[in-house]
JSON list of C-alpha atoms in Angstrom, two decimals:
[
{"chain": "A", "resi": 1, "resn": "MET", "atom": "CA", "xyz": [-8.31, 26.07, -41.04]},
{"chain": "A", "resi": 2, "resn": "ILE", "atom": "CA", "xyz": [-7.19, 29.47, -39.86]},
{"chain": "A", "resi": 3, "resn": "THR", "atom": "CA", "xyz": [-6.22, 30.48, -43.40]},
{"chain": "A", "resi": 4, "resn": "LYS", "atom": "CA", "xyz": [-9.38, 29.19, -45.10]},
{"chain": "A", "resi": 5, "resn": "ASN", "atom": "CA", "xyz": [-12.11, 29.60, -42.48]},
{"chain": "A", "resi": 6, "resn": "GLY", "atom": "CA", "xyz": [-10.70, 31.90, -39.81]},
{"chain": "A", "resi": 7, "resn": "SER", "atom": "CA", "xyz": [-12.02, 35.10, -41.39]},
{"chain": "A", "resi": 8, "resn": "LYS", "atom": "CA", "xyz": [-15.63, 33.89, -41.56]},
{"chain": "A", "resi": 9, "resn": "GLY", "atom": "CA", "xyz": [-17.94, 35.45, -39.02]},
{"chain": "A", "resi": 10, "resn": "THR", "atom": "CA", "xyz": [-15.66, 38.09, -37.54]},
{"chain": "A", "resi": 11, "resn": "SER", "atom": "CA", "xyz": [-17.44, 40.52, -35.23]},
{"chain": "A", "resi": 12, "resn": "PRO", "atom": "CA", "xyz": [-17.16, 44.25, -36.01]},
{"chain": "A", "resi": 13, "resn": "LYS", "atom": "CA", "xyz": [-17.21, 46.68, -33.14]},
{"chain": "A", "resi": 14, "resn": "LEU", "atom": "CA", "xyz": [-16.61, 50.33, -32.41]},
{"chain": "A", "resi": 15, "resn": "VAL", "atom": "CA", "xyz": [-13.80, 51.31, -30.07]},
{"chain": "A", "resi": 16, "resn": "LYS", "atom": "CA", "xyz": [-12.26, 54.55, -28.88]},
{"chain": "A", "resi": 17, "resn": "SER", "atom": "CA", "xyz": [-8.81, 55.53, -30.07]},
{"chain": "A", "resi": 18, "resn": "LYS", "atom": "CA", "xyz": [-6.27, 57.18, -27.77]},
{"chain": "A", "resi": 19, "resn": "ARG", "atom": "CA", "xyz": [-7.52, 60.52, -29.09]},
{"chain": "A", "resi": 20, "resn": "GLY", "atom": "CA", "xyz": [-11.10, 59.66, -28.16]},
{"chain": "A", "resi": 21, "resn": "GLN", "atom": "CA", "xyz": [-12.27, 59.17, -31.73]},
{"chain": "A", "resi": 22, "resn": "SER", "atom": "CA", "xyz": [-14.69, 56.43, -32.73]},
{"chain": "A", "resi": 23, "resn": "VAL", "atom": "CA", "xyz": [-12.88, 53.84, -34.86]},
{"chain": "A", "resi": 24, "resn": "GLY", "atom": "CA", "xyz": [-13.66, 50.30, -35.94]},
{"chain": "A", "resi": 25, "resn": "ALA", "atom": "CA", "xyz": [-12.11, 46.93, -35.22]},
{"chain": "A", "resi": 26, "resn": "HIS", "atom": "CA", "xyz": [-12.91, 43.29, -35.93]},
{"chain": "A", "resi": 27, "resn": "GLU", "atom": "CA", "xyz": [-12.74, 40.54, -33.35]},
{"chain": "A", "resi": 28, "resn": "VAL", "atom": "CA", "xyz": [-12.38, 36.90, -34.27]},
{"chain": "A", "resi": 29, "resn": "LYS", "atom": "CA", "xyz": [-12.93, 33.93, -31.96]},
{"chain": "A", "resi": 30, "resn": "ARG", "atom": "CA", "xyz": [-12.71, 30.52, -33.60]},
{"chain": "A", "resi": 31, "resn": "LEU", "atom": "CA", "xyz": [-12.58, 27.02, -32.16]},
{"chain": "A", "resi": 32, "resn": "TRP", "atom": "CA", "xyz": [-12.33, 23.72, -34.00]},
{"chain": "A", "resi": 33, "resn": "PHE", "atom": "CA", "xyz": [-12.41, 20.14, -32.72]},
{"chain": "A", "resi": 34, "resn": "LEU", "atom": "CA", "xyz": [-10.16, 17.74, -34.59]},
{"chain": "A", "resi": 35, "resn": "PRO", "atom": "CA", "xyz": [-9.82, 13.96, -34.24]},
{"chain": "A", "resi": 36, "resn": "LEU", "atom": "CA", "xyz": [-6.45, 13.06, -32.75]},
{"chain": "A", "resi": 37, "resn": "PHE", "atom": "CA", "xyz": [-5.28, 9.44, -32.82]},
{"chain": "A", "resi": 38, "resn": "LEU", "atom": "CA", "xyz": [-2.86, 8.46, -30.07]},
{"chain": "A", "resi": 39, "resn": "LEU", "atom": "CA", "xyz": [-0.84, 5.27, -29.69]},
{"chain": "A", "resi": 40, "resn": "VAL", "atom": "CA", "xyz": [-1.09, 3.81, -26.17]},
{"chain": "A", "resi": 41, "resn": "PRO", "atom": "CA", "xyz": [1.63, 1.31, -25.19]},
{"chain": "A", "resi": 42, "resn": "GLY", "atom": "CA", "xyz": [0.37, -2.16, -24.25]},
{"chain": "A", "resi": 43, "resn": "ASP", "atom": "CA", "xyz": [-2.89, -3.95, -24.98]},
{"chain": "A", "resi": 44, "resn": "ALA", "atom": "CA", "xyz": [-4.95, -2.83, -21.97]},
{"chain": "A", "resi": 45, "resn": "LEU", "atom": "CA", "xyz": [-7.58, -1.22, -24.20]},
{"chain": "A", "resi": 46, "resn": "SER", "atom": "CA", "xyz": [-8.00, -4.33, -26.31]},
{"chain": "A", "resi": 47, "resn": "LEU", "atom": "CA", "xyz": [-8.63, -6.68, -23.38]},
{"chain": "A", "resi": 48, "resn": "PRO", "atom": "CA", "xyz": [-12.31, -5.71, -22.84]},
{"chain": "A", "resi": 49, "resn": "PHE", "atom": "CA", "xyz": [-12.91, -5.42, -26.59]},
{"chain": "A", "resi": 50, "resn": "ASP", "atom": "CA", "xyz": [-11.74, -8.14, -28.93]},
{"chain": "A", "resi": 51, "resn": "TRP", "atom": "CA", "xyz": [-12.23, -5.85, -31.91]},
{"chain": "A", "resi": 52, "resn": "TRP", "atom": "CA", "xyz": [-10.02, -3.04, -30.57]},
{"chain": "A", "resi": 53, "resn": "PRO", "atom": "CA", "xyz": [-7.11, -2.41, -33.00]},
{"chain": "A", "resi": 54, "resn": "VAL", "atom": "CA", "xyz": [-3.64, -3.36, -31.77]},
{"chain": "A", "resi": 55, "resn": "PHE", "atom": "CA", "xyz": [-0.44, -2.53, -33.63]},
{"chain": "A", "resi": 56, "resn": "HIS", "atom": "CA", "xyz": [2.91, -4.23, -33.31]},
{"chain": "A", "resi": 57, "resn": "VAL", "atom": "CA", "xyz": [6.10, -2.19, -33.61]},
{"chain": "A", "resi": 58, "resn": "GLY", "atom": "CA", "xyz": [8.95, -4.62, -33.11]},
{"chain": "A", "resi": 59, "resn": "ALA", "atom": "CA", "xyz": [8.26, -6.44, -29.86]},
{"chain": "A", "resi": 60, "resn": "GLU", "atom": "CA", "xyz": [6.02, -3.70, -28.52]},
{"chain": "A", "resi": 61, "resn": "LYS", "atom": "CA", "xyz": [2.21, -3.56, -28.70]},
{"chain": "A", "resi": 62, "resn": "TYR", "atom": "CA", "xyz": [0.27, -0.32, -29.14]},
{"chain": "A", "resi": 63, "resn": "SER", "atom": "CA", "xyz": [-3.45, 0.40, -28.98]},
{"chain": "A", "resi": 64, "resn": "LEU", "atom": "CA", "xyz": [-5.06, 3.21, -30.93]},
{"chain": "A", "resi": 65, "resn": "ILE", "atom": "CA", "xyz": [-7.29, 5.70, -29.13]},
{"chain": "A", "resi": 66, "resn": "LEU", "atom": "CA", "xyz": [-9.24, 8.64, -30.56]},
{"chain": "A", "resi": 67, "resn": "VAL", "atom": "CA", "xyz": [-9.17, 11.90, -28.61]},
{"chain": "A", "resi": 68, "resn": "PRO", "atom": "CA", "xyz": [-11.02, 15.11, -29.63]},
{"chain": "A", "resi": 69, "resn": "PHE", "atom": "CA", "xyz": [-8.42, 17.88, -29.82]},
{"chain": "A", "resi": 70, "resn": "ALA", "atom": "CA", "xyz": [-9.48, 21.54, -29.68]},
{"chain": "A", "resi": 71, "resn": "ILE", "atom": "CA", "xyz": [-7.57, 24.21, -31.56]},
{"chain": "A", "resi": 72, "resn": "GLY", "atom": "CA", "xyz": [-8.51, 27.84, -31.95]},
{"chain": "A", "resi": 73, "resn": "PHE", "atom": "CA", "xyz": [-7.43, 31.44, -31.73]},
{"chain": "A", "resi": 74, "resn": "GLN", "atom": "CA", "xyz": [-8.70, 34.85, -30.68]},
{"chain": "A", "resi": 75, "resn": "GLN", "atom": "CA", "xyz": [-7.59, 38.16, -32.07]},
{"chain": "A", "resi": 76, "resn": "GLN", "atom": "CA", "xyz": [-8.72, 41.78, -32.38]},
{"chain": "A", "resi": 77, "resn": "ILE", "atom": "CA", "xyz": [-7.82, 43.32, -35.72]},
{"chain": "A", "resi": 78, "resn": "GLN", "atom": "CA", "xyz": [-7.72, 47.07, -36.23]},
{"chain": "A", "resi": 79, "resn": "GLY", "atom": "CA", "xyz": [-4.81, 47.87, -38.57]},
{"chain": "A", "resi": 80, "resn": "MET", "atom": "CA", "xyz": [-5.64, 45.63, -41.54]},
{"chain": "A", "resi": 81, "resn": "LEU", "atom": "CA", "xyz": [-8.55, 44.04, -43.34]},
{"chain": "A", "resi": 82, "resn": "PRO", "atom": "CA", "xyz": [-9.69, 41.06, -41.23]},
{"chain": "A", "resi": 83, "resn": "LYS", "atom": "CA", "xyz": [-9.28, 38.51, -44.03]},
{"chain": "A", "resi": 84, "resn": "ALA", "atom": "CA", "xyz": [-5.75, 39.67, -44.89]},
{"chain": "A", "resi": 85, "resn": "ALA", "atom": "CA", "xyz": [-4.65, 39.73, -41.24]},
{"chain": "A", "resi": 86, "resn": "ILE", "atom": "CA", "xyz": [-6.06, 36.29, -40.46]},
{"chain": "A", "resi": 87, "resn": "GLN", "atom": "CA", "xyz": [-4.59, 34.71, -43.59]},
{"chain": "A", "resi": 88, "resn": "LEU", "atom": "CA", "xyz": [-1.18, 36.18, -42.72]},
{"chain": "A", "resi": 89, "resn": "TYR", "atom": "CA", "xyz": [-1.45, 34.71, -39.23]},
{"chain": "A", "resi": 90, "resn": "GLY", "atom": "CA", "xyz": [-2.58, 31.38, -40.68]},
{"chain": "A", "resi": 91, "resn": "ARG", "atom": "CA", "xyz": [0.44, 31.17, -42.98]},
{"chain": "A", "resi": 92, "resn": "ARG", "atom": "CA", "xyz": [2.75, 31.83, -40.05]},
{"chain": "A", "resi": 93, "resn": "VAL", "atom": "CA", "xyz": [1.05, 29.07, -38.05]},
{"chain": "A", "resi": 94, "resn": "ILE", "atom": "CA", "xyz": [1.53, 26.68, -40.99]},
{"chain": "A", "resi": 95, "resn": "VAL", "atom": "CA", "xyz": [5.26, 27.46, -41.10]},
{"chain": "A", "resi": 96, "resn": "LEU", "atom": "CA", "xyz": [5.53, 26.98, -37.35]},
{"chain": "A", "resi": 97, "resn": "GLY", "atom": "CA", "xyz": [3.58, 23.72, -37.54]},
{"chain": "A", "resi": 98, "resn": "SER", "atom": "CA", "xyz": [5.88, 22.42, -40.28]},
{"chain": "A", "resi": 99, "resn": "ILE", "atom": "CA", "xyz": [8.96, 23.17, -38.18]},
{"chain": "A", "resi": 100, "resn": "ILE", "atom": "CA", "xyz": [7.44, 21.43, -35.15]},
{"chain": "A", "resi": 101, "resn": "ALA", "atom": "CA", "xyz": [6.46, 18.41, -37.26]},
{"chain": "A", "resi": 102, "resn": "ILE", "atom": "CA", "xyz": [10.03, 18.01, -38.55]},
{"chain": "A", "resi": 103, "resn": "LEU", "atom": "CA", "xyz": [11.49, 18.33, -35.06]},
{"chain": "A", "resi": 104, "resn": "SER", "atom": "CA", "xyz": [8.94, 15.81, -33.76]},
{"chain": "A", "resi": 105, "resn": "ILE", "atom": "CA", "xyz": [10.08, 13.25, -36.32]},
{"chain": "A", "resi": 106, "resn": "VAL", "atom": "CA", "xyz": [13.68, 13.74, -35.21]},
{"chain": "A", "resi": 107, "resn": "GLY", "atom": "CA", "xyz": [12.46, 13.25, -31.64]},
{"chain": "A", "resi": 108, "resn": "TRP", "atom": "CA", "xyz": [11.63, 9.64, -32.51]},
{"chain": "A", "resi": 109, "resn": "TRP", "atom": "CA", "xyz": [15.37, 8.91, -32.28]},
{"chain": "A", "resi": 110, "resn": "TYR", "atom": "CA", "xyz": [16.12, 11.44, -29.54]},
{"chain": "A", "resi": 111, "resn": "PRO", "atom": "CA", "xyz": [13.40, 11.17, -26.83]},
{"chain": "A", "resi": 112, "resn": "LEU", "atom": "CA", "xyz": [14.71, 14.15, -24.88]},
{"chain": "A", "resi": 113, "resn": "LEU", "atom": "CA", "xyz": [14.17, 16.34, -27.93]},
{"chain": "A", "resi": 114, "resn": "SER", "atom": "CA", "xyz": [10.45, 15.49, -27.88]},
{"chain": "A", "resi": 115, "resn": "ILE", "atom": "CA", "xyz": [10.05, 17.19, -24.50]},
{"chain": "A", "resi": 116, "resn": "ILE", "atom": "CA", "xyz": [11.91, 20.25, -25.76]},
{"chain": "A", "resi": 117, "resn": "VAL", "atom": "CA", "xyz": [9.78, 20.36, -28.92]},
{"chain": "A", "resi": 118, "resn": "ALA", "atom": "CA", "xyz": [6.56, 20.20, -26.88]},
{"chain": "A", "resi": 119, "resn": "ALA", "atom": "CA", "xyz": [7.65, 23.16, -24.76]},
{"chain": "A", "resi": 120, "resn": "PHE", "atom": "CA", "xyz": [8.86, 25.03, -27.83]},
{"chain": "A", "resi": 121, "resn": "ALA", "atom": "CA", "xyz": [5.49, 24.49, -29.58]},
{"chain": "A", "resi": 122, "resn": "VAL", "atom": "CA", "xyz": [3.54, 26.10, -26.73]},
{"chain": "A", "resi": 123, "resn": "ILE", "atom": "CA", "xyz": [5.94, 29.04, -26.31]},
{"chain": "A", "resi": 124, "resn": "ALA", "atom": "CA", "xyz": [6.26, 29.64, -30.06]},
{"chain": "A", "resi": 125, "resn": "ARG", "atom": "CA", "xyz": [2.50, 29.64, -30.64]},
{"chain": "A", "resi": 126, "resn": "GLU", "atom": "CA", "xyz": [1.91, 32.16, -27.84]},
{"chain": "A", "resi": 127, "resn": "SER", "atom": "CA", "xyz": [4.80, 34.29, -29.08]},
{"chain": "A", "resi": 128, "resn": "LEU", "atom": "CA", "xyz": [3.35, 34.23, -32.58]},
{"chain": "A", "resi": 129, "resn": "ALA", "atom": "CA", "xyz": [0.02, 35.55, -31.32]},
{"chain": "A", "resi": 130, "resn": "LEU", "atom": "CA", "xyz": [1.77, 38.26, -29.28]},
{"chain": "A", "resi": 131, "resn": "ILE", "atom": "CA", "xyz": [3.91, 39.38, -32.23]},
{"chain": "A", "resi": 132, "resn": "GLN", "atom": "CA", "xyz": [0.81, 39.56, -34.44]},
{"chain": "A", "resi": 133, "resn": "LYS", "atom": "CA", "xyz": [-0.99, 41.71, -31.87]},
{"chain": "A", "resi": 134, "resn": "LEU", "atom": "CA", "xyz": [1.94, 44.08, -31.38]},
{"chain": "A", "resi": 135, "resn": "LYS", "atom": "CA", "xyz": [2.34, 44.45, -35.13]},
{"chain": "A", "resi": 136, "resn": "ASP", "atom": "CA", "xyz": [-1.37, 45.19, -35.59]},
{"chain": "A", "resi": 137, "resn": "ASP", "atom": "CA", "xyz": [-1.37, 47.69, -32.72]},
{"chain": "A", "resi": 138, "resn": "SER", "atom": "CA", "xyz": [1.52, 49.57, -34.34]},
{"chain": "A", "resi": 139, "resn": "LEU", "atom": "CA", "xyz": [-0.46, 50.16, -37.55]},
{"chain": "A", "resi": 140, "resn": "PRO", "atom": "CA", "xyz": [-2.86, 53.10, -38.01]},
{"chain": "A", "resi": 141, "resn": "PHE", "atom": "CA", "xyz": [-6.55, 52.25, -37.65]},
{"chain": "A", "resi": 142, "resn": "TYR", "atom": "CA", "xyz": [-7.85, 50.84, -40.92]},
{"chain": "A", "resi": 143, "resn": "PHE", "atom": "CA", "xyz": [-11.51, 51.40, -40.03]},
{"chain": "A", "resi": 144, "resn": "SER", "atom": "CA", "xyz": [-11.50, 55.12, -39.33]},
{"chain": "A", "resi": 145, "resn": "LYS", "atom": "CA", "xyz": [-13.51, 58.06, -40.62]},
{"chain": "A", "resi": 146, "resn": "LYS", "atom": "CA", "xyz": [-12.58, 59.08, -44.15]},
{"chain": "A", "resi": 147, "resn": "ASN", "atom": "CA", "xyz": [-13.13, 62.36, -45.98]},
{"chain": "A", "resi": 148, "resn": "ASN", "atom": "CA", "xyz": [-13.98, 60.72, -49.31]},
{"chain": "A", "resi": 149, "resn": "GLY", "atom": "CA", "xyz": [-16.78, 58.40, -48.20]},
{"chain": "A", "resi": 150, "resn": "LEU", "atom": "CA", "xyz": [-18.31, 56.18, -45.55]},
{"chain": "A", "resi": 151, "resn": "MET", "atom": "CA", "xyz": [-16.17, 53.25, -44.42]},
{"chain": "A", "resi": 152, "resn": "ILE", "atom": "CA", "xyz": [-18.03, 49.91, -44.28]},
{"chain": "A", "resi": 153, "resn": "LEU", "atom": "CA", "xyz": [-17.24, 48.23, -40.96]},
{"chain": "A", "resi": 154, "resn": "GLY", "atom": "CA", "xyz": [-19.81, 45.44, -41.09]},
{"chain": "A", "resi": 155, "resn": "ILE", "atom": "CA", "xyz": [-22.62, 44.02, -43.20]},
{"chain": "A", "resi": 156, "resn": "ILE", "atom": "CA", "xyz": [-25.73, 42.22, -41.92]},
{"chain": "A", "resi": 157, "resn": "PRO", "atom": "CA", "xyz": [-26.16, 38.82, -43.64]},
{"chain": "A", "resi": 158, "resn": "ASP", "atom": "CA", "xyz": [-29.07, 38.56, -46.11]},
{"chain": "A", "resi": 159, "resn": "SER", "atom": "CA", "xyz": [-29.49, 42.34, -46.12]},
{"chain": "A", "resi": 160, "resn": "PRO", "atom": "CA", "xyz": [-29.62, 44.45, -49.31]},
{"chain": "A", "resi": 161, "resn": "ALA", "atom": "CA", "xyz": [-25.94, 45.33, -48.80]},
{"chain": "A", "resi": 162, "resn": "SER", "atom": "CA", "xyz": [-25.03, 41.64, -48.61]},
{"chain": "A", "resi": 163, "resn": "LYS", "atom": "CA", "xyz": [-26.99, 40.87, -51.77]},
{"chain": "A", "resi": 164, "resn": "MET", "atom": "CA", "xyz": [-25.25, 43.74, -53.57]},
{"chain": "A", "resi": 165, "resn": "GLU", "atom": "CA", "xyz": [-21.94, 42.08, -52.58]},
{"chain": "A", "resi": 166, "resn": "LEU", "atom": "CA", "xyz": [-20.60, 45.07, -50.69]},
{"chain": "A", "resi": 167, "resn": "LYS", "atom": "CA", "xyz": [-17.43, 44.23, -48.79]},
{"chain": "A", "resi": 168, "resn": "VAL", "atom": "CA", "xyz": [-15.99, 45.18, -45.42]},
{"chain": "A", "resi": 169, "resn": "GLY", "atom": "CA", "xyz": [-13.35, 47.89, -45.88]},
{"chain": "A", "resi": 170, "resn": "GLU", "atom": "CA", "xyz": [-14.96, 49.49, -48.93]},
{"chain": "A", "resi": 171, "resn": "LEU", "atom": "CA", "xyz": [-16.01, 53.15, -49.06]},
{"chain": "A", "resi": 172, "resn": "VAL", "atom": "CA", "xyz": [-19.48, 54.28, -50.12]},
{"chain": "A", "resi": 173, "resn": "THR", "atom": "CA", "xyz": [-18.83, 57.57, -51.92]},
{"chain": "A", "resi": 174, "resn": "LYS", "atom": "CA", "xyz": [-22.20, 58.26, -53.55]},
{"chain": "A", "resi": 175, "resn": "VAL", "atom": "CA", "xyz": [-25.81, 57.15, -53.09]},
{"chain": "A", "resi": 176, "resn": "ASN", "atom": "CA", "xyz": [-28.24, 57.84, -55.93]},
{"chain": "A", "resi": 177, "resn": "SER", "atom": "CA", "xyz": [-25.66, 60.28, -57.39]},
{"chain": "A", "resi": 178, "resn": "VAL", "atom": "CA", "xyz": [-25.45, 62.20, -54.09]},
{"chain": "A", "resi": 179, "resn": "VAL", "atom": "CA", "xyz": [-22.06, 62.53, -52.40]},
{"chain": "A", "resi": 180, "resn": "THR", "atom": "CA", "xyz": [-22.18, 60.99, -48.91]},
{"chain": "A", "resi": 181, "resn": "TYR", "atom": "CA", "xyz": [-19.87, 62.06, -46.11]},
{"chain": "A", "resi": 182, "resn": "ASN", "atom": "CA", "xyz": [-21.88, 60.99, -43.05]},
{"chain": "A", "resi": 183, "resn": "GLU", "atom": "CA", "xyz": [-24.83, 58.77, -42.17]},
{"chain": "A", "resi": 184, "resn": "LYS", "atom": "CA", "xyz": [-27.31, 61.63, -42.35]},
{"chain": "A", "resi": 185, "resn": "THR", "atom": "CA", "xyz": [-26.53, 62.36, -46.01]},
{"chain": "A", "resi": 186, "resn": "PHE", "atom": "CA", "xyz": [-26.46, 58.61, -46.73]},
{"chain": "A", "resi": 187, "resn": "TYR", "atom": "CA", "xyz": [-29.96, 58.11, -45.34]},
{"chain": "A", "resi": 188, "resn": "GLU", "atom": "CA", "xyz": [-31.33, 61.25, -47.02]},
{"chain": "A", "resi": 189, "resn": "ALA", "atom": "CA", "xyz": [-29.95, 60.12, -50.38]},
{"chain": "A", "resi": 190, "resn": "LEU", "atom": "CA", "xyz": [-31.63, 56.73, -49.96]},
{"chain": "A", "resi": 191, "resn": "GLN", "atom": "CA", "xyz": [-34.97, 58.47, -49.45]},
{"chain": "A", "resi": 192, "resn": "LYS", "atom": "CA", "xyz": [-34.74, 60.07, -52.91]},
{"chain": "A", "resi": 193, "resn": "ASN", "atom": "CA", "xyz": [-35.84, 56.76, -54.41]},
{"chain": "A", "resi": 194, "resn": "ARG", "atom": "CA", "xyz": [-37.36, 54.24, -52.01]},
{"chain": "A", "resi": 195, "resn": "ALA", "atom": "CA", "xyz": [-37.80, 51.62, -54.73]},
{"chain": "A", "resi": 196, "resn": "HIS", "atom": "CA", "xyz": [-34.24, 51.53, -56.06]},
{"chain": "A", "resi": 197, "resn": "CYS", "atom": "CA", "xyz": [-30.74, 52.53, -55.00]},
{"chain": "A", "resi": 198, "resn": "LYS", "atom": "CA", "xyz": [-27.47, 52.95, -56.84]},
{"chain": "A", "resi": 199, "resn": "LEU", "atom": "CA", "xyz": [-24.18, 53.18, -54.98]},
{"chain": "A", "resi": 200, "resn": "GLU", "atom": "CA", "xyz": [-20.76, 54.34, -56.06]},
{"chain": "A", "resi": 201, "resn": "VAL", "atom": "CA", "xyz": [-18.19, 52.34, -54.11]},
{"chain": "A", "resi": 202, "resn": "LEU", "atom": "CA", "xyz": [-14.43, 52.66, -53.77]},
{"chain": "A", "resi": 203, "resn": "ASP", "atom": "CA", "xyz": [-13.13, 49.12, -53.25]},
{"chain": "A", "resi": 204, "resn": "THR", "atom": "CA", "xyz": [-10.10, 48.00, -51.24]},
{"chain": "A", "resi": 205, "resn": "ASN", "atom": "CA", "xyz": [-7.93, 48.18, -54.38]},
{"chain": "A", "resi": 206, "resn": "GLY", "atom": "CA", "xyz": [-8.74, 51.86, -54.88]},
{"chain": "A", "resi": 207, "resn": "GLU", "atom": "CA", "xyz": [-11.01, 51.21, -57.87]},
{"chain": "A", "resi": 208, "resn": "ILE", "atom": "CA", "xyz": [-14.51, 52.64, -58.28]},
{"chain": "A", "resi": 209, "resn": "ARG", "atom": "CA", "xyz": [-17.43, 50.33, -59.01]},
{"chain": "A", "resi": 210, "resn": "PHE", "atom": "CA", "xyz": [-21.19, 50.75, -59.16]},
{"chain": "A", "resi": 211, "resn": "VAL", "atom": "CA", "xyz": [-23.79, 48.51, -57.53]},
{"chain": "A", "resi": 212, "resn": "GLN", "atom": "CA", "xyz": [-27.55, 48.84, -57.63]},
{"chain": "A", "resi": 213, "resn": "ARG", "atom": "CA", "xyz": [-30.61, 47.00, -56.45]},
{"chain": "A", "resi": 214, "resn": "ALA", "atom": "CA", "xyz": [-34.36, 47.29, -56.14]},
{"chain": "A", "resi": 215, "resn": "LEU", "atom": "CA", "xyz": [-35.58, 47.96, -52.60]},
{"chain": "A", "resi": 216, "resn": "TYR", "atom": "CA", "xyz": [-38.58, 46.28, -51.01]},
{"chain": "A", "resi": 217, "resn": "GLU", "atom": "CA", "xyz": [-40.77, 46.89, -48.02]},
{"chain": "A", "resi": 218, "resn": "GLY", "atom": "CA", "xyz": [-39.15, 45.40, -44.94]},
{"chain": "A", "resi": 219, "resn": "ASP", "atom": "CA", "xyz": [-35.57, 45.91, -46.15]},
{"chain": "A", "resi": 220, "resn": "HIS", "atom": "CA", "xyz": [-33.15, 47.38, -43.63]},
{"chain": "A", "resi": 221, "resn": "HIS", "atom": "CA", "xyz": [-33.52, 51.17, -43.74]},
{"chain": "A", "resi": 222, "resn": "GLU", "atom": "CA", "xyz": [-29.75, 51.65, -44.18]},
{"chain": "A", "resi": 223, "resn": "LEU", "atom": "CA", "xyz": [-29.27, 48.60, -46.42]},
{"chain": "A", "resi": 224, "resn": "GLY", "atom": "CA", "xyz": [-27.81, 46.60, -43.53]},
{"chain": "A", "resi": 225, "resn": "ILE", "atom": "CA", "xyz": [-24.48, 48.44, -43.36]},
{"chain": "A", "resi": 226, "resn": "LEU", "atom": "CA", "xyz": [-22.60, 49.28, -40.18]},
{"chain": "A", "resi": 227, "resn": "PHE", "atom": "CA", "xyz": [-20.45, 52.35, -40.75]},
{"chain": "A", "resi": 228, "resn": "VAL", "atom": "CA", "xyz": [-17.54, 53.54, -38.63]},
{"chain": "A", "resi": 229, "resn": "GLN", "atom": "CA", "xyz": [-19.50, 56.69, -37.84]},
{"chain": "A", "resi": 230, "resn": "ASP", "atom": "CA", "xyz": [-22.41, 54.66, -36.48]},
{"chain": "A", "resi": 231, "resn": "GLU", "atom": "CA", "xyz": [-22.29, 54.95, -32.68]},
{"chain": "A", "resi": 232, "resn": "ARG", "atom": "CA", "xyz": [-25.24, 52.61, -32.15]},
{"chain": "A", "resi": 233, "resn": "LYS", "atom": "CA", "xyz": [-24.74, 49.01, -31.09]},
{"chain": "A", "resi": 234, "resn": "PHE", "atom": "CA", "xyz": [-26.19, 46.14, -33.08]},
{"chain": "A", "resi": 235, "resn": "ASP", "atom": "CA", "xyz": [-26.65, 43.83, -30.09]},
{"chain": "A", "resi": 236, "resn": "ASP", "atom": "CA", "xyz": [-29.73, 42.13, -31.55]},
{"chain": "A", "resi": 237, "resn": "GLU", "atom": "CA", "xyz": [-28.40, 41.66, -35.09]},
{"chain": "A", "resi": 238, "resn": "LYS", "atom": "CA", "xyz": [-25.66, 39.37, -36.32]},
{"chain": "A", "resi": 239, "resn": "ILE", "atom": "CA", "xyz": [-23.16, 41.25, -38.45]},
{"chain": "A", "resi": 240, "resn": "SER", "atom": "CA", "xyz": [-20.39, 39.79, -40.61]}
]
């Protein structure tokens, strides 16, 4: 779930670097509820309900109970693209989960090991999150001001930018054939043609591509893009 869905709906925000410069970061908070089936020794649960499932393992009886189990994670990402960072973290969680699952199976024959595995699972998961944070903090800010264009920090859903399939982390280098190096020049270039816009974009692979779209009355005046240079807060708009 972390690998496939963790990067959806991250929240972009502007923070101050140690040098006092405005830089961007993405925060992710995800929570999922999963069904967890537990085996309860004895048949106490089946006594009030004749239909309650009871399993026999040797001479022992076990009842099955369903418990909602919450899993989630929270992380602020500033040194990588959000999707790449979250997928990396997700793969590490999968490896850790596989190790814990194998040890848990062994614990069937060695009950004391089960207690050790449970403690190890909690400590290892917290350590994994801490290592990820320290690694990210050691990297230079990914969402910082660039000399060759405007860095896209966030995109408002259903905005012109979203419909043009602009991506977080890309650089807008030209608008309507005008070189853009700050929001003022970006906005002025948009005003050259209020019915249509054409953007030159440098993608995250370092390749240039062109996107264009007709503009309509009521469209966001800056196409729905949050740039790193933008000091304003979008408290009343959801940004992805």
